[in-house]
CSV table of C-alpha atoms in Angstrom, one decimal:
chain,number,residue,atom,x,y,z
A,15,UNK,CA,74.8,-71.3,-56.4
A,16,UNK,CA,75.0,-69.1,-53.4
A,17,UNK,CA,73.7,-65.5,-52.6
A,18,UNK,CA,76.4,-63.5,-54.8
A,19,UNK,CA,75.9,-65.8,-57.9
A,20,UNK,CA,72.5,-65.2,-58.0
A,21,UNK,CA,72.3,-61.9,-57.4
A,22,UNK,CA,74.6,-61.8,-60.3
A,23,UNK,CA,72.5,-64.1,-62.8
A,24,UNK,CA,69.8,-61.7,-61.8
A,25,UNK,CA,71.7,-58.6,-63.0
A,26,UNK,CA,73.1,-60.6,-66.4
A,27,UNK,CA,69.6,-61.6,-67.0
A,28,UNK,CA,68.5,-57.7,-66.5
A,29,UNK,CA,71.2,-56.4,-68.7
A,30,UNK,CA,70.4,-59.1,-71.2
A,31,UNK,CA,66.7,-57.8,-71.3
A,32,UNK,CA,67.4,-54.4,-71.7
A,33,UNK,CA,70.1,-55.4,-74.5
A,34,UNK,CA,67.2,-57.4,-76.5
A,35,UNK,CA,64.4,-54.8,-75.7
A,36,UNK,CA,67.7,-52.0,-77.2
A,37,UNK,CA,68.4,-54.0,-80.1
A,38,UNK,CA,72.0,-53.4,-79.7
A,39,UNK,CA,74.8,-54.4,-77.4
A,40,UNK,CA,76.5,-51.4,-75.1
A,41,UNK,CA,78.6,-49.7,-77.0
A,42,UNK,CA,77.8,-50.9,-79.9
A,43,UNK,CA,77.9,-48.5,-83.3
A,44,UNK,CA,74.4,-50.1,-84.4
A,45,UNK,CA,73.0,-48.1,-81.3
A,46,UNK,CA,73.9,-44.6,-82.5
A,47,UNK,CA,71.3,-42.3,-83.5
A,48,UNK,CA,68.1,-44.7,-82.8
A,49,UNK,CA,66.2,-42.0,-80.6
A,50,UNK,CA,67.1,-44.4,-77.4
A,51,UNK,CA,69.9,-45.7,-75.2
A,52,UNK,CA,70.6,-46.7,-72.1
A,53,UNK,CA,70.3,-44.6,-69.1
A,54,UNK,CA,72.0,-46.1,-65.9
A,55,UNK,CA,70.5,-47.9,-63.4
A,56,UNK,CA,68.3,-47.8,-60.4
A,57,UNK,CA,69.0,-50.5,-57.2
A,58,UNK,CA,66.4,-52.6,-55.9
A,59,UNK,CA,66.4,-55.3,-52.4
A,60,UNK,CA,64.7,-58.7,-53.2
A,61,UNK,CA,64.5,-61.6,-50.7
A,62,UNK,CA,65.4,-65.2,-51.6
A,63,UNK,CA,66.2,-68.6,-50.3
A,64,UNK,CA,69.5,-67.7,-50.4
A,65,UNK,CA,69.3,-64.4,-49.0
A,66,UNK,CA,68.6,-60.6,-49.5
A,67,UNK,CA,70.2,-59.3,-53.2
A,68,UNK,CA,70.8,-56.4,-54.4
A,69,UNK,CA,70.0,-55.8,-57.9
A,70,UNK,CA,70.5,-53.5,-60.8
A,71,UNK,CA,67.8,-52.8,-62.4
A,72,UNK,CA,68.8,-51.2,-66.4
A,73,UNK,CA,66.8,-48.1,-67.6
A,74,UNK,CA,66.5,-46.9,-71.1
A,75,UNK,CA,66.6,-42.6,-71.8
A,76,UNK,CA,63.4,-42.4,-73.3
A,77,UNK,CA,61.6,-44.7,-70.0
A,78,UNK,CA,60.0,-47.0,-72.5
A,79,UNK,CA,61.9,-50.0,-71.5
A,80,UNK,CA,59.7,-52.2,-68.8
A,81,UNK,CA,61.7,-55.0,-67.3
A,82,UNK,CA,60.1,-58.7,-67.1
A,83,UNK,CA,62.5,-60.4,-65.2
A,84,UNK,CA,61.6,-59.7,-61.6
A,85,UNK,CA,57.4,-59.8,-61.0
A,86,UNK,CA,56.2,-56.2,-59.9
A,87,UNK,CA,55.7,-54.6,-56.7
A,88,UNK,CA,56.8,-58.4,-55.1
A,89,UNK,CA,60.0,-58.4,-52.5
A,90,UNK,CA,60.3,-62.2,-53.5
A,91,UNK,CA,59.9,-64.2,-56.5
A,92,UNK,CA,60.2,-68.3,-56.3
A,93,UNK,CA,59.9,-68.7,-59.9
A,94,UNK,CA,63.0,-66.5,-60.7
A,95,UNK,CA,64.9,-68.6,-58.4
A,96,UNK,CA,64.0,-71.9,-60.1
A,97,UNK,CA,64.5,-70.8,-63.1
A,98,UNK,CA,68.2,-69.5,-62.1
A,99,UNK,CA,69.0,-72.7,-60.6
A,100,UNK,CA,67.6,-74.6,-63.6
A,101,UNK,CA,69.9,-71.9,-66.2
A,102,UNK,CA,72.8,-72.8,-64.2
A,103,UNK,CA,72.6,-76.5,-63.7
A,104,UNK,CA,75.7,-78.6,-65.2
A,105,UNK,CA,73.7,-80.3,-67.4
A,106,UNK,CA,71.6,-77.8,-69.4
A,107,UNK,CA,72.4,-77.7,-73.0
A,108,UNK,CA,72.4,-74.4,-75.6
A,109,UNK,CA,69.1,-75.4,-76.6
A,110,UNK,CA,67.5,-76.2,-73.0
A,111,UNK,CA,68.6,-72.6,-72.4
A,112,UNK,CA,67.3,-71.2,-75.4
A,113,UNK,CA,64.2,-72.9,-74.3
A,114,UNK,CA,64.2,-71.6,-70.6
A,115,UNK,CA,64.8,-68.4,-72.0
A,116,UNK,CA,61.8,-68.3,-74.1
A,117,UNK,CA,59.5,-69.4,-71.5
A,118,UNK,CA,60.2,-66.7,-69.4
A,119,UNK,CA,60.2,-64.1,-71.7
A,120,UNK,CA,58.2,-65.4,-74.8
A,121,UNK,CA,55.0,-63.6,-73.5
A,122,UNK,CA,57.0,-60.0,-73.4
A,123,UNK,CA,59.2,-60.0,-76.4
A,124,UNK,CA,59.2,-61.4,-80.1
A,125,UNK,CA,61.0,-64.6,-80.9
A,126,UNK,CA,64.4,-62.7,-82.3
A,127,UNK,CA,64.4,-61.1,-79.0
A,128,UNK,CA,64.5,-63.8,-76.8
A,129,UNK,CA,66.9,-65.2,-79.2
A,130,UNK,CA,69.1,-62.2,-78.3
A,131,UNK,CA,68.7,-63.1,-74.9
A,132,UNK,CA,69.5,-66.3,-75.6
A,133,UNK,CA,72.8,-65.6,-77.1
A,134,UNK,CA,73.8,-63.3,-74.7
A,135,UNK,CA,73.0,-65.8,-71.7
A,136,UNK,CA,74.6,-69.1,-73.0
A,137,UNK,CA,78.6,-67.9,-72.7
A,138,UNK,CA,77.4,-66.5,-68.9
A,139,UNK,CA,76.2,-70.1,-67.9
A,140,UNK,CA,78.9,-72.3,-70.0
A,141,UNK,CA,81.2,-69.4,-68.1
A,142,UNK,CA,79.8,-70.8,-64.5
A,143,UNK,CA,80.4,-74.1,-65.3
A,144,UNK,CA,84.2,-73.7,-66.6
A,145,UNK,CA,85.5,-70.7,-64.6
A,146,UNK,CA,88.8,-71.2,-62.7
A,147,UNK,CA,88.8,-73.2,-59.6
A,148,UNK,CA,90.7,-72.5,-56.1
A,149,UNK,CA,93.9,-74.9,-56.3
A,150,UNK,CA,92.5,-75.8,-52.6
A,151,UNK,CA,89.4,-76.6,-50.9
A,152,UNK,CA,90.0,-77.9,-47.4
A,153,UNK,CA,86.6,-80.0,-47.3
A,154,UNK,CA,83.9,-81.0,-50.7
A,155,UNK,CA,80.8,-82.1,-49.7
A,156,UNK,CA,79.3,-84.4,-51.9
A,157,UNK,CA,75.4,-85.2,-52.3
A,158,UNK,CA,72.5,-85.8,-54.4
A,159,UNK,CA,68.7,-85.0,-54.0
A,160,UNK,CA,66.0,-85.9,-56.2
A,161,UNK,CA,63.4,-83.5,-57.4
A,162,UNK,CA,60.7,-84.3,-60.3
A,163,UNK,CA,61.3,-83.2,-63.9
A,164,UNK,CA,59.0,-83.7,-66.7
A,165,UNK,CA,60.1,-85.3,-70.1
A,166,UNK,CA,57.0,-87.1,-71.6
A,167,UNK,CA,56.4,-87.6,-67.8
A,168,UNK,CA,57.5,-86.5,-64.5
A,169,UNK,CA,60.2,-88.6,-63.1
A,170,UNK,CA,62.6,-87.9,-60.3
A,171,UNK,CA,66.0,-87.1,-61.3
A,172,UNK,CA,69.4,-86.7,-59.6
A,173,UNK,CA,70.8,-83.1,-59.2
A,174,UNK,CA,74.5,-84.0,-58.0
A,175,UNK,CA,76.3,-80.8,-55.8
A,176,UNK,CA,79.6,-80.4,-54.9
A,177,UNK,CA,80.2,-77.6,-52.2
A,178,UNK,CA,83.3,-76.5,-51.2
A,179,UNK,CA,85.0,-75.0,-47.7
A,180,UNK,CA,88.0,-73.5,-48.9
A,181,UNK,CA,90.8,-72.7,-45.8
A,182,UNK,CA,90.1,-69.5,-44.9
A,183,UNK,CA,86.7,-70.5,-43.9
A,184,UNK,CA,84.5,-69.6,-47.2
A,185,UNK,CA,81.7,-71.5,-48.8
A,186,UNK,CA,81.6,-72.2,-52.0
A,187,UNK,CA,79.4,-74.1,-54.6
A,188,UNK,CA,81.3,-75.9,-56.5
A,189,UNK,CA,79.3,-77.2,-59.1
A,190,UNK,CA,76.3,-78.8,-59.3
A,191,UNK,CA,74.2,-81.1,-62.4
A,192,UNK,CA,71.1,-83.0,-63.5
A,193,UNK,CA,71.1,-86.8,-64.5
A,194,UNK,CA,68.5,-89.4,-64.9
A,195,UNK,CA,69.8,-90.8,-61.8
A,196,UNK,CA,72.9,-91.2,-58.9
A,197,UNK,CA,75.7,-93.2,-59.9
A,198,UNK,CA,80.0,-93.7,-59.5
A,199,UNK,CA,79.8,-92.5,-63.4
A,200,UNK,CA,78.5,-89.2,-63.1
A,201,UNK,CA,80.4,-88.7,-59.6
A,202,UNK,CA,83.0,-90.0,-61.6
A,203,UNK,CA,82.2,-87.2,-64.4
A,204,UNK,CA,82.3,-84.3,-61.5
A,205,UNK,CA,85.4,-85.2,-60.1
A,206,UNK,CA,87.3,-84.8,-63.4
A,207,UNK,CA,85.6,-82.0,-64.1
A,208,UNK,CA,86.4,-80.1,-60.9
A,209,UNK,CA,90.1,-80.8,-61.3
A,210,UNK,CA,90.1,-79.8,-64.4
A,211,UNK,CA,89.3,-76.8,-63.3
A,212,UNK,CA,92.0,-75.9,-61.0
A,213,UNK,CA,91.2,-77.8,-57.7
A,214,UNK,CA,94.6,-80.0,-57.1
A,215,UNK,CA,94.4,-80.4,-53.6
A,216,UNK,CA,91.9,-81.8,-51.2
A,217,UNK,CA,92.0,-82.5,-47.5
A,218,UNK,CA,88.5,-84.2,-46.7
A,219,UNK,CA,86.0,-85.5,-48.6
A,220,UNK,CA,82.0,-86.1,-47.2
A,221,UNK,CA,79.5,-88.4,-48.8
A,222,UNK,CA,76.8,-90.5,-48.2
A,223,UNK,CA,78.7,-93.5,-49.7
A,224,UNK,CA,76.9,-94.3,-52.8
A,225,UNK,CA,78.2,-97.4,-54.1
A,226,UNK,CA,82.2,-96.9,-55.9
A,227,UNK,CA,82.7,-93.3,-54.6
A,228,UNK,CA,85.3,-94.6,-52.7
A,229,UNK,CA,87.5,-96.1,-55.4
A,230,UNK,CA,86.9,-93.0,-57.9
A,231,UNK,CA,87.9,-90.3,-54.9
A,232,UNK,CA,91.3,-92.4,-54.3
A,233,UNK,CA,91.6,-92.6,-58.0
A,234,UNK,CA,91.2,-88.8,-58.4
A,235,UNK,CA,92.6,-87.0,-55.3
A,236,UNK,CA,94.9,-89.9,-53.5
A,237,UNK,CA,95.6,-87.7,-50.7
A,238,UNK,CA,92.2,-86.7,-49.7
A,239,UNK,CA,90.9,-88.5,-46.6
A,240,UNK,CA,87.2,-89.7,-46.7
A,241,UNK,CA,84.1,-89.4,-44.4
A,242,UNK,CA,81.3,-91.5,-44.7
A,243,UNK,CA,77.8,-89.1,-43.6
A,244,UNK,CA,77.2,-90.3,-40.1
A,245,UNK,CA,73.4,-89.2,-40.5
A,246,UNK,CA,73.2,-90.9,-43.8
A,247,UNK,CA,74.5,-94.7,-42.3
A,248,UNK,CA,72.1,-93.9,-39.4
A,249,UNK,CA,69.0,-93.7,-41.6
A,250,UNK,CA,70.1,-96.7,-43.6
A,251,UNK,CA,70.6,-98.4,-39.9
A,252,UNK,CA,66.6,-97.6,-39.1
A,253,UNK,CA,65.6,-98.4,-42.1
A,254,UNK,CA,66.7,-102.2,-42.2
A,255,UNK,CA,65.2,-102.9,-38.5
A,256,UNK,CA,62.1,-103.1,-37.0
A,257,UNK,CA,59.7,-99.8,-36.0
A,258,UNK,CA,59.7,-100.7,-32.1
A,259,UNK,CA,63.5,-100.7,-32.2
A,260,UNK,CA,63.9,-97.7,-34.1
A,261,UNK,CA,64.5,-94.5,-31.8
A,262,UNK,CA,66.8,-97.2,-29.0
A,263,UNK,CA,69.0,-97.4,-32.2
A,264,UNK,CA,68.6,-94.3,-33.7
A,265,UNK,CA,69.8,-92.2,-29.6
A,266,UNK,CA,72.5,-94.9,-29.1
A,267,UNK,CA,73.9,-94.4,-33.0
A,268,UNK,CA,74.4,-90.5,-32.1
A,269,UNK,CA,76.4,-91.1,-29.2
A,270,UNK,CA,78.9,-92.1,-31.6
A,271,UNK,CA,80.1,-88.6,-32.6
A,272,UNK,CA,79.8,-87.0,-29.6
A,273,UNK,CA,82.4,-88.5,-27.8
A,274,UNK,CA,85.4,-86.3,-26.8
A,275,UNK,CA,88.1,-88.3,-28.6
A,276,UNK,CA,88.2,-91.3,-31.0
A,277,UNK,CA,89.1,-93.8,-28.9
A,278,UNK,CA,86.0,-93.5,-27.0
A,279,UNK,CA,83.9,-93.2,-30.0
A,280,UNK,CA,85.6,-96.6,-30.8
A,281,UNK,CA,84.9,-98.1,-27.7
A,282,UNK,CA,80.9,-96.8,-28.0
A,283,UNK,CA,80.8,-98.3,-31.6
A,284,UNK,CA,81.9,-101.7,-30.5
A,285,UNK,CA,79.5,-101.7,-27.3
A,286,UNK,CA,76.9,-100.8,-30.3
A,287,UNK,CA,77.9,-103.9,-32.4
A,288,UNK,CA,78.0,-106.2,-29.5
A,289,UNK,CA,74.4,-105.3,-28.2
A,290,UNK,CA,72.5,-105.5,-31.7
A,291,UNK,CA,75.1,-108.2,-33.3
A,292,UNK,CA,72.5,-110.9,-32.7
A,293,UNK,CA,69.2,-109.1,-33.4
A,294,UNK,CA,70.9,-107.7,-36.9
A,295,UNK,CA,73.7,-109.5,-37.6
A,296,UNK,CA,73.7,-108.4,-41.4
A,297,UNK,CA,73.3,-104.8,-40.1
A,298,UNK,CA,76.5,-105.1,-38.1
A,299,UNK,CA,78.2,-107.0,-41.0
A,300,UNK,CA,77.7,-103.9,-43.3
A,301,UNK,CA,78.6,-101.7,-40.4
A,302,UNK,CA,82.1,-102.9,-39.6
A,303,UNK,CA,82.8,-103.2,-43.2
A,304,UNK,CA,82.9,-99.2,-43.5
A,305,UNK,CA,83.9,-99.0,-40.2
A,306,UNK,CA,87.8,-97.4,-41.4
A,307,UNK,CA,85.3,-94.2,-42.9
A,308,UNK,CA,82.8,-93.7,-39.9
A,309,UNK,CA,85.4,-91.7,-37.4
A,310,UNK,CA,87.6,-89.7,-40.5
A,311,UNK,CA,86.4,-87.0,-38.9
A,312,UNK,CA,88.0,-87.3,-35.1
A,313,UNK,CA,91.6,-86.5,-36.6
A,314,UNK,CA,91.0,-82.6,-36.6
A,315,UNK,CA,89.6,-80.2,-34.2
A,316,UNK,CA,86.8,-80.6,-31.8
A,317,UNK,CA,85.6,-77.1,-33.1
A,318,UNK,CA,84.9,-78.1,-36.8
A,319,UNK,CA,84.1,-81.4,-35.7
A,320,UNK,CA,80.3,-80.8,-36.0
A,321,UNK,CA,80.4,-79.5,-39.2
A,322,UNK,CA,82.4,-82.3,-40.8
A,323,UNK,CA,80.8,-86.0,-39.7
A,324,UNK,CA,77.6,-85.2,-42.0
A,325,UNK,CA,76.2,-83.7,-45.2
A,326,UNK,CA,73.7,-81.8,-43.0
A,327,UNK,CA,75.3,-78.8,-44.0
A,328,UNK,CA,74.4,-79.1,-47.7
A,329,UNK,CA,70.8,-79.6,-46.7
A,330,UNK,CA,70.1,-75.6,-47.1
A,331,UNK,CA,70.7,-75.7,-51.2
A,332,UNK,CA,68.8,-79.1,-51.0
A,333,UNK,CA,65.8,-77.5,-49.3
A,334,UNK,CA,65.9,-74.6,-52.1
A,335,UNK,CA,66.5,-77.2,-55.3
A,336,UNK,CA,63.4,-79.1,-53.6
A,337,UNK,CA,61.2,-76.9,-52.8
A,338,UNK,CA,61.4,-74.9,-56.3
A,339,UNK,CA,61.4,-78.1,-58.2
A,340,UNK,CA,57.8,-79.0,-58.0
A,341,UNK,CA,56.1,-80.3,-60.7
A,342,UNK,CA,54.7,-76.9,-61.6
A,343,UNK,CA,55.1,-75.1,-65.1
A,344,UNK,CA,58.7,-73.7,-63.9
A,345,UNK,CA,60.0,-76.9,-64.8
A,346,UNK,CA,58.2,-78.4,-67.8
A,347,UNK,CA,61.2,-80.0,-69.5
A,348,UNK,CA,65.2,-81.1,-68.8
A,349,UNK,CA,66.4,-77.4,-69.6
């Protein structure tokens, strides 16, 4: 979910308010001659993780309508955000929302209302999820963070994203969902899901590598090259030798992509296995064996190089997902 889709869940969630608070959709005959109606709109700034948005904020004729969506007299609300990003997540069924729903607006409105706004916000997020891809992203990023969710307890869960960089340069979020854990299966799951959609064609694919990616990216997009996440092999490197050697590995790893062509970065790679080969032999085994998806990413342009040999770049919605998805009461279930 970037900037624009949020300002726009805002906005849906606004109109949805107003609608329940009404008692009648716009337009609708059921609203003629109740003594109130709707009455435009005024525009408000908020600040976000994401962004400033610009928002619509609904008024009724006779001013009785207050809106509980956005907190008063505050330029930035973190809970609002959560609970966006929770609304919109892949795997959030009718009655998680209708849940989420009530727990934002259960203290403001009677239970048929915040049915209403229920009903009115379930096609909007089944809508997100299902609404027509581009035929064409030059690059997907794939990742998954973990955040804590509470079902009897609070457990860290998976929350898989797919964001896309389309030709023309744009970023887009491609989808994004919440499962007990990460695995090929629901990777698996995404994949078909995002062709489904529309999305035929795929140059270059970036992921940390979880185990069967691989096979289920050849199976599903054939054509599309794949980059492993040179930032994600290096942590895995430091991780499986000792503290002392840590930061000598970690400085001559890096030199790796930043050579100017591929056959140095080669020639670097091969001085790296033939330095540490005897210390951590089954570090260099593992190495060379995903050796063919460690240097994808030296076939195109030394500008977009940088942006393309790591998942750093998904790290900004990460941050967001993470830092809203403490174990607080915004997140007391799965919804």
């Amino acid at each position: 979910m970037q900037k624009e889709e949020l300002q726009q869940a805002v906005n849906d969630l606004l109109e949805a308010e107003l609608t329940a608070f009404l008692g009648y959709d716009p337009y609708a005959r059921a609203g003629w001659n109740t003594g109130n109606s709707r009455n435009g709109a005024y525009f408000r700034k908020v600040d976000t993780q994401f962004g400033e948005i610009e928002i619509q904020v609904p008024r009724d004729r006779s001013g009785m309508f207050h809106q509980h969506t956005l907190p008063d007299y505050k330029q930035h609300s973190n809970v609002l955000e959560s609970m966006i990003i929770k609304l919109y997540s892949k795997s959030v069924t009718t009655r998680e929302i209708a849940d989420l729903i009530e727990k934002m607006y259960g203290s403001h409105y009677s239970p048929a209302q915040v049915s209403n706004i229920s009903k009115q916000m379930i096609p909007k997020v089944e809508a997100y999820h299902q609404h027509k891809l581009s035929d064409k992203f030059f690059c997907v990023y794939l990742d998954a963070t973990y955040i804590p969710l509470r079902r009897e307890t609070f457990e860290r869960e998976a929350v898989y994203i797919a964001i896309g960089i389309k030709p023309n340069g744009h970023k887009e979020v491609i989808d994004y969902r919440i499962a007990p854990s990460e695995n090929v299966e629901n990777w698996t799951e995404t994949l078909q899901d995002m062709k489904s959609r529309g999305l035929e064609q795929v140059e270059f694919f970036l992921s940390d590598g979880v185990v069967g990616i691989k096979t289920v990216l050849e199976q599903t997009y054939p054509k599309a090259h794949f980059q492993r996440c040179l930032v994600h092999v290096m942590r895995n490197i430091c991780a499986k030798v000792r503290v002392d050697d840590r930061e000598t590995i970690m400085n001559e790893f890096k030199q790796i992509h930043q050579q100017p062509n591929k056959e140095a970065a080669i020639k670097v790679l091969h001085a790296f296995y033939d330095k540490w080969n005897r210390a951590y032999s089954h570090v260099i085994r593992n190495l060379k064996e995903i050796e063919p998806d460690l240097l994808v990413f030296y076939s195109y342009p030394k500008q977009i190089r940088a942006s393309i040999y790591s998942t750093n770049m998904i790290e900004s919605f990460n941050n967001v997902i993470k830092r809203k998805a403490k174990p607080k009461a915004e997140f007391p279930t799965e919804q």
